[in-house]
mmCIF file of C-alpha atoms in Angstrom:
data_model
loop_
_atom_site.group_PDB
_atom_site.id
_atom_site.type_symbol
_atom_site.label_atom_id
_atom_site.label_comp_id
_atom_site.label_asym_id
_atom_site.label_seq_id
_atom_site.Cartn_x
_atom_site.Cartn_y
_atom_site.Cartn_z
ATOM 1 C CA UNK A 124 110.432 133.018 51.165
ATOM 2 C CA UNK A 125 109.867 131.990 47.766
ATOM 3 C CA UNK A 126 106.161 132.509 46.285
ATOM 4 C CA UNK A 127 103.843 131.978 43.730
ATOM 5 C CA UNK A 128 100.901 134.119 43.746
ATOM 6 C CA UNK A 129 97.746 133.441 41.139
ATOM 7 C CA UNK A 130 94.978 135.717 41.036
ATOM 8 C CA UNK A 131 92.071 134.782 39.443
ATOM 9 C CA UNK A 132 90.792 131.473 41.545
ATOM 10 C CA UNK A 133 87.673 130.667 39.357
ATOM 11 C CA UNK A 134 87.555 132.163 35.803
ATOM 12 C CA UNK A 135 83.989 131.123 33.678
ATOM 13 C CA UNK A 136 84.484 131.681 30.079
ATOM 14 C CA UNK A 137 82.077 130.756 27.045
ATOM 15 C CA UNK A 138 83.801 128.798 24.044
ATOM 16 C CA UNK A 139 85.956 130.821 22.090
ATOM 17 C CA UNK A 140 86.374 133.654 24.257
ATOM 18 C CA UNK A 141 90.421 134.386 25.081
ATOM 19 C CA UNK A 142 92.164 133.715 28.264
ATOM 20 C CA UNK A 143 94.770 135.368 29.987
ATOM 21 C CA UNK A 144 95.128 133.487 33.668
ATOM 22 C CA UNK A 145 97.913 135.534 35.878
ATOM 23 C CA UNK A 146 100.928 134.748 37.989
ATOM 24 C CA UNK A 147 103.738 136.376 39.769
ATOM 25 C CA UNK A 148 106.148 134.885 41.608
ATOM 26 C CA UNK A 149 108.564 136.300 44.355
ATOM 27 C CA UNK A 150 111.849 135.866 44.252
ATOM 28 C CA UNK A 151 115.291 137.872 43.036
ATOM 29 C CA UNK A 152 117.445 135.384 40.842
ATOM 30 C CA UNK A 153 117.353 133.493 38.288
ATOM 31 C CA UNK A 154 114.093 130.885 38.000
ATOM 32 C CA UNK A 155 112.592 128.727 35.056
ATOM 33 C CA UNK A 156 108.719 129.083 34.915
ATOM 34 C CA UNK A 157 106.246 126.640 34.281
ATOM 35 C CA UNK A 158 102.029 126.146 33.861
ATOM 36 C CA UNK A 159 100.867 123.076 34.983
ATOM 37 C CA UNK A 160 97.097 121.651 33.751
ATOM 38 C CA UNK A 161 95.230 119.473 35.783
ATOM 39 C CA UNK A 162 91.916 117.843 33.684
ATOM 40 C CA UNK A 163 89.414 116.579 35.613
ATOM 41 C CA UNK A 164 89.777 112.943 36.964
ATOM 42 C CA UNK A 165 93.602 113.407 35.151
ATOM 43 C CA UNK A 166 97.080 114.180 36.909
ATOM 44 C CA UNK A 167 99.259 116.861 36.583
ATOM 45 C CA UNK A 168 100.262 117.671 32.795
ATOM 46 C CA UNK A 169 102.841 119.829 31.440
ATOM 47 C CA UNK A 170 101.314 123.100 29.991
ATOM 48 C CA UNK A 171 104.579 125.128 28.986
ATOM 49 C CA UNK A 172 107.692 126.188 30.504
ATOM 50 C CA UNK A 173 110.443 129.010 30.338
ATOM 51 C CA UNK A 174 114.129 128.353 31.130
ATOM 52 C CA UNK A 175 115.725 131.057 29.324
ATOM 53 C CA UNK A 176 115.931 132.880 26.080
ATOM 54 C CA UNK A 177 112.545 133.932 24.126
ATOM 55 C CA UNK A 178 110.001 135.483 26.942
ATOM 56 C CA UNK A 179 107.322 134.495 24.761
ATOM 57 C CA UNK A 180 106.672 130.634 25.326
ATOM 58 C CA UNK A 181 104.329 128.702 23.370
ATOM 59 C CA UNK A 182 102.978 125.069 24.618
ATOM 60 C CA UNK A 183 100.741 122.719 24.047
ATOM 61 C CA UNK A 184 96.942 123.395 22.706
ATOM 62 C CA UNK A 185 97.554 126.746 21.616
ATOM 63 C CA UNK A 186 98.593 128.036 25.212
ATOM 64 C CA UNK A 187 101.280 130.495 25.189
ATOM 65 C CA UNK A 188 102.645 132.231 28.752
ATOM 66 C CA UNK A 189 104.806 135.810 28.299
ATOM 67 C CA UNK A 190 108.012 136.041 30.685
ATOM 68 C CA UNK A 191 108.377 139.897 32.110
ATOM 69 C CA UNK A 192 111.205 139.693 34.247
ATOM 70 C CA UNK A 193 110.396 143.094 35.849
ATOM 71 C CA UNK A 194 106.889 142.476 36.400
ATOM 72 C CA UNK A 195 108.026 139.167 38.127
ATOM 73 C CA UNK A 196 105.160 137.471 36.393
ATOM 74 C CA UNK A 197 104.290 134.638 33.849
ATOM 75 C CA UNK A 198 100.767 134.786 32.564
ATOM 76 C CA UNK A 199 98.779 132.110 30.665
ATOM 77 C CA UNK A 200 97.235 133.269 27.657
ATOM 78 C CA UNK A 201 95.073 131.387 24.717
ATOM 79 C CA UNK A 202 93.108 133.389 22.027
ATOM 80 C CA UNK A 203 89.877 131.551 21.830
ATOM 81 C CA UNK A 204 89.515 128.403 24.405
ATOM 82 C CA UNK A 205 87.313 125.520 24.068
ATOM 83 C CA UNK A 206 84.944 123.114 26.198
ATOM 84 C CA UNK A 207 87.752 121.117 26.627
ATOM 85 C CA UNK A 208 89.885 123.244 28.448
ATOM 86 C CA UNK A 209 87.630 123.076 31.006
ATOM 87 C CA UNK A 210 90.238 122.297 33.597
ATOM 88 C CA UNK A 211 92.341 123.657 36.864
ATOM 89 C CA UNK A 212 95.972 125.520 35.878
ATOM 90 C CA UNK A 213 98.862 125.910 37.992
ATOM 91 C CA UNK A 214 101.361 127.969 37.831
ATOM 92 C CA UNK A 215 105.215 127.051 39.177
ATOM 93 C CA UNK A 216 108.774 128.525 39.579
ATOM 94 C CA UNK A 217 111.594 126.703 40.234
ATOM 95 C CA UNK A 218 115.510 128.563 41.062
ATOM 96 C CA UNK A 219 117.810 127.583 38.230
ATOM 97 C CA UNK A 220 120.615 125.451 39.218
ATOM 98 C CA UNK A 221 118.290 124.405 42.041
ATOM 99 C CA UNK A 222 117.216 120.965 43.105
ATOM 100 C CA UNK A 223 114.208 121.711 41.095
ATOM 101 C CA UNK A 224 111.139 121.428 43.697
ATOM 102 C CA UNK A 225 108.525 122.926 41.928
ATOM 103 C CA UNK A 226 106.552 126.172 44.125
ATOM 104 C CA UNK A 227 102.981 126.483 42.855
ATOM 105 C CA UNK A 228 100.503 129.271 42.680
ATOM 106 C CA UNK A 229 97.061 127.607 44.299
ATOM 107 C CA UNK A 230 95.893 127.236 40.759
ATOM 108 C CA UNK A 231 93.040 128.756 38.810
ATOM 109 C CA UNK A 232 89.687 126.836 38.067
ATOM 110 C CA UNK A 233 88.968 127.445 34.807
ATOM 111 C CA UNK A 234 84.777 126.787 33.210
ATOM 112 C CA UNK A 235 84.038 127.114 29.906
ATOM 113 C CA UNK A 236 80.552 127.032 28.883
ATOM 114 C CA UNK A 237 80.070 125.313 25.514
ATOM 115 C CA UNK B 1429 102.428 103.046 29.997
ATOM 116 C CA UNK B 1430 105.959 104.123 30.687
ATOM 117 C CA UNK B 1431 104.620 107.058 33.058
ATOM 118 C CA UNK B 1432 105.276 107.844 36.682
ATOM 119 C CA UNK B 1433 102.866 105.090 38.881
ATOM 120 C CA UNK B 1434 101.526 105.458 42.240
ATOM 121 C CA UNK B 1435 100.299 102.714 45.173
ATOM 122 C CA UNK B 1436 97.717 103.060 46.316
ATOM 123 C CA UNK B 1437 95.540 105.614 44.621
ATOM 124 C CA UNK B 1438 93.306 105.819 47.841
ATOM 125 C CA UNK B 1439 93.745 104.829 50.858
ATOM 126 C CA UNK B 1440 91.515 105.508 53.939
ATOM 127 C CA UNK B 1441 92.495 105.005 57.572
ATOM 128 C CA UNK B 1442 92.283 105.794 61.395
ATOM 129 C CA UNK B 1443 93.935 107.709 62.673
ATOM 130 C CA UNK B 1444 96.872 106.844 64.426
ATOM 131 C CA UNK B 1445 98.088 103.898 61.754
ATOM 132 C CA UNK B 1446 100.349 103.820 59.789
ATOM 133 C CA UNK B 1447 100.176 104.223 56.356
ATOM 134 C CA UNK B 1448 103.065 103.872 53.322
ATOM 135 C CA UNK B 1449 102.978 104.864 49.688
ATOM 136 C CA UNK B 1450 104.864 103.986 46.847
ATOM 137 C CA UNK B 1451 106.170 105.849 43.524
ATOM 138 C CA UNK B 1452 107.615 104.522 40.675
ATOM 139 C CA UNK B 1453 109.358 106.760 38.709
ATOM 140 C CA UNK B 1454 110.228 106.653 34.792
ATOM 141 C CA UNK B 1455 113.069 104.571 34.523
ATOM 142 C CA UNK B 1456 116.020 106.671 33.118
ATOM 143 C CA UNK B 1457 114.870 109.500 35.686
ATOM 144 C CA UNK B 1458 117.369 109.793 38.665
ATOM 145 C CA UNK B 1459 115.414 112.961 40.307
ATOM 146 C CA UNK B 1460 111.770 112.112 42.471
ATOM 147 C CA UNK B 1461 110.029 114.522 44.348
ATOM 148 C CA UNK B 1462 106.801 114.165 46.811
ATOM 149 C CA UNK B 1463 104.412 117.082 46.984
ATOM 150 C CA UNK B 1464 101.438 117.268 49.431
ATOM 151 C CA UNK B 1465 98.181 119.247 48.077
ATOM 152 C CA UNK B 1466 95.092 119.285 49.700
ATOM 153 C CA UNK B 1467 91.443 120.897 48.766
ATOM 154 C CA UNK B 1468 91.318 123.959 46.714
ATOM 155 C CA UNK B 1469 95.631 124.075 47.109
ATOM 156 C CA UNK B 1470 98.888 123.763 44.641
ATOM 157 C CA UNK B 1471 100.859 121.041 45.570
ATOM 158 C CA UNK B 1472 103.734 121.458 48.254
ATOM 159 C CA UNK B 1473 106.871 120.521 47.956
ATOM 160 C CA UNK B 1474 107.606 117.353 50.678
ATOM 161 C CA UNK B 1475 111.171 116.146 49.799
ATOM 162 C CA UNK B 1476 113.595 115.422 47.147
ATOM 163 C CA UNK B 1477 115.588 112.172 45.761
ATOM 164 C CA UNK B 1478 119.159 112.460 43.766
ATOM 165 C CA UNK B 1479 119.150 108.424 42.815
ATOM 166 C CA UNK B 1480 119.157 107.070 46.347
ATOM 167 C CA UNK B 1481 119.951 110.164 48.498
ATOM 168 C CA UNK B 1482 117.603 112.494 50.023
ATOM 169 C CA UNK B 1483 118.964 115.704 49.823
ATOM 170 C CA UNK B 1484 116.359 118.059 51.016
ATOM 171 C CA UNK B 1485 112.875 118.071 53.214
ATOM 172 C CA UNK B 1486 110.729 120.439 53.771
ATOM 173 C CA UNK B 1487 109.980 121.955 57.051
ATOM 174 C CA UNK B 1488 106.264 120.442 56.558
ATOM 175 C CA UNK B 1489 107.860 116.965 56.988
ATOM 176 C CA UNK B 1490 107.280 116.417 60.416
ATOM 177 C CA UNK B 1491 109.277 113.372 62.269
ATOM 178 C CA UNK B 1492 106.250 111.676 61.875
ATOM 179 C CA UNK B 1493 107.007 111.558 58.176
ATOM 180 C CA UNK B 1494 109.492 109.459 56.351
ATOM 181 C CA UNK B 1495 110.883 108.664 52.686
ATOM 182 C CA UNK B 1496 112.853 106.117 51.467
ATOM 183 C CA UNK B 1497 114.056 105.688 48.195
ATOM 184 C CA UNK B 1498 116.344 102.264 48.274
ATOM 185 C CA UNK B 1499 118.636 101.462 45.016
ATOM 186 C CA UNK B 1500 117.518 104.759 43.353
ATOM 187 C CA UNK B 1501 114.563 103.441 41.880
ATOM 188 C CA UNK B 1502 111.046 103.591 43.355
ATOM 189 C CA UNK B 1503 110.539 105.331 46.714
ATOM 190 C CA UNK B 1504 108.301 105.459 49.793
ATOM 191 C CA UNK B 1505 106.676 107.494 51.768
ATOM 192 C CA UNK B 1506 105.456 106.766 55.196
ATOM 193 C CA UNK B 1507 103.043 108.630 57.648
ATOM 194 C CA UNK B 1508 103.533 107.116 61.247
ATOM 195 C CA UNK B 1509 100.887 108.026 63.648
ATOM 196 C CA UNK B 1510 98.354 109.440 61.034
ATOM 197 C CA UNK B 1511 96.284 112.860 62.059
ATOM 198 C CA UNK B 1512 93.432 113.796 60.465
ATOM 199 C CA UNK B 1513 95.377 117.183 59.504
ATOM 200 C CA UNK B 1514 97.157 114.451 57.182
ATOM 201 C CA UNK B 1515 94.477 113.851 54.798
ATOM 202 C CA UNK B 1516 95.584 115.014 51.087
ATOM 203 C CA UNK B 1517 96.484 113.631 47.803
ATOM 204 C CA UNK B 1518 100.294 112.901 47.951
ATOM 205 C CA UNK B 1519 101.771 113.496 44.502
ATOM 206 C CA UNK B 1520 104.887 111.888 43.204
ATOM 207 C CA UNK B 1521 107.270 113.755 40.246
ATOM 208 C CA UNK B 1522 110.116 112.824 38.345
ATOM 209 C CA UNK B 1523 112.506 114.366 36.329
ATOM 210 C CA UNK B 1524 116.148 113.893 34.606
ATOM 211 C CA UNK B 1525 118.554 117.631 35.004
ATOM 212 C CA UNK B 1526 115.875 119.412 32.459
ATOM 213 C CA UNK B 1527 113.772 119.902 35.590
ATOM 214 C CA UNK B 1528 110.532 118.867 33.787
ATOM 215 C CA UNK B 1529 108.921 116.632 36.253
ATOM 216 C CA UNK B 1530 106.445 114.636 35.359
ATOM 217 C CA UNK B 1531 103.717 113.469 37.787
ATOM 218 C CA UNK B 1532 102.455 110.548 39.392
ATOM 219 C CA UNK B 1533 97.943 110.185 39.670
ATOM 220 C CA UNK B 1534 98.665 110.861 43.257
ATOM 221 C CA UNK B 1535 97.487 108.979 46.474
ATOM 222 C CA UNK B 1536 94.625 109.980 48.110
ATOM 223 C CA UNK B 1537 95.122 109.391 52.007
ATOM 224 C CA UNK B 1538 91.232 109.937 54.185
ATOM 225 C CA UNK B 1539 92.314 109.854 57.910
ATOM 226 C CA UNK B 1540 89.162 109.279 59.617
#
C-alpha cells in the first residue's frame, strides 16, 4: 500500500536557524509531491508541490522541497526560519493520472523559539 | 471569501445520533474530497466527488458512513449511528485536474 513516512514528529528550532523536515513516500510509479502547512487555529495551506520537471521546488515563504526519485523522498528545507513558522507540516503524494486523494505523512510539529 | 466552507465547524453529540456535514467547494472546482484526521494524525483520505459522482471510498468508510454530493456542487457527509471511535476533524478539499486541493477549516465532530 501506498505510504508516506515523516520522520522528525517535533522539531524545536531558534529563529534563524535552517530547516530541513524529511519525507519518503512508498510507492513505484509516477506521483506529484506536495508539503502541506497547517498554522495554528488555520486550515490546511499549500506549502509547495512537484508534478514533474525541476526536482528542486521552491514555494511559498522561502520553503523549497528537493525531489530524489531514487531516494523516494521529498524533504522540506528553509535556510533560516522565523517565529512565524511556528506551525505543523505535512507532507503528501498523490499517483499521477490518479483521482488525486492526497496520502499524508503524520506531519511534523515544528517550534521556533524567537 | 471565495474559499472552500464547512458546516458546522464543531459539532458535539451522543453517541448513537446522527450527525451530517456540509462542504462547499470553490465554485469552478468539479473535484471534492473528505479526509478524516484525528489527534497527532495526517488527514485520511474518506472519498472522492467527479461533479456529482462518487467514484471512490475508502475502506475506512464504514456502511455507517455516507456522502452525497447532489447537482455537483456542495456535498454531505453523514455519520449514522455515531461511535465514539468517530470523533475527528472531518476535512473537506477541492480541486480542478491540477490536483491542488484546497481545504475546507474542517468539522470538528466530539462523540460523547
Amino acid at each position: 500500500a501506498q505510504s508516506v513516512s515523516q520522520h522528525n514528529h517535533h522539531v524545536i528550532l531558534s529563529e534563524a536557524a535552517s530547516l530541513e523536515l524529511g519525507c519518503n513516500y512508498s510507492y513505484g510509479g509516477t506521483v506529484n509531491l506536495f508539503w502541506y502547512v497547517q498554522y495554528p487555529g488555520q486550515h490546511l495551506q499549500l506549502l509547495l508541490k512537484y508534478f514533474s520537471g525541476d526536482p528542486l521546488v521552491k514555494g511559498i515563504k522561502g520553503f523549497e522541497a528537493e525531489f530524489i526519485k531514487s531516494k523516494f523522498s521529498f524533504n522540506l528545507r528553509k535556510p533560516s526560519v522565523q517565529w512565524s513558522d511556528t506551525a505543523e507540516y505535512f507532507c503528501a503524494v498523490t499517483p499521477s493520472g490518479n483521482t488525486g486523494k492526497l496520502i499524508f505523512g503524520q506531519g511534523t510539529t515544528l517550534q521556533v523559539k524567537p | 471569501d471565495t474559499g472552500v466552507s464547512q458546516d458546522p465547524r464543531h459539532k458535539i453529540t451522543k453517541r448513537g445520533q446522527n450527525v451530517t456535514f456540509r462542504c462547499d467547494p470553490i465554485s469552478e472546482h468539479n473535484r471534492l474530497y473528505w479526509y478524516r484526521q484525528t489527534l497527532g494524525q495526517g488527514p485520511e483520505f474518506l472519498t472522492y466527488f467527479q461533479n456529482e459522482a462518487q467514484l471512490e471510498k475508502s475502506r475506512l468508510l464504514s456502511d455507517r458512513f455516507s456522502a452525497e454530493r447532489p447537482k455537483g456542487s456542495f456535498s454531505t457527509l453523514e455519520i449514522q449511528r455515531t461511535e465514539q471511535g468517530d470523533s475527528a476533524m472531518y476535512l473537506c478539499a477541492s480541486s480542478s485536474r491540477n490536483n491542488e486541493q484546497f481545504f475546507g477549516p474542517g468539522t470538528r465532530l466530539t462523540v460523547l
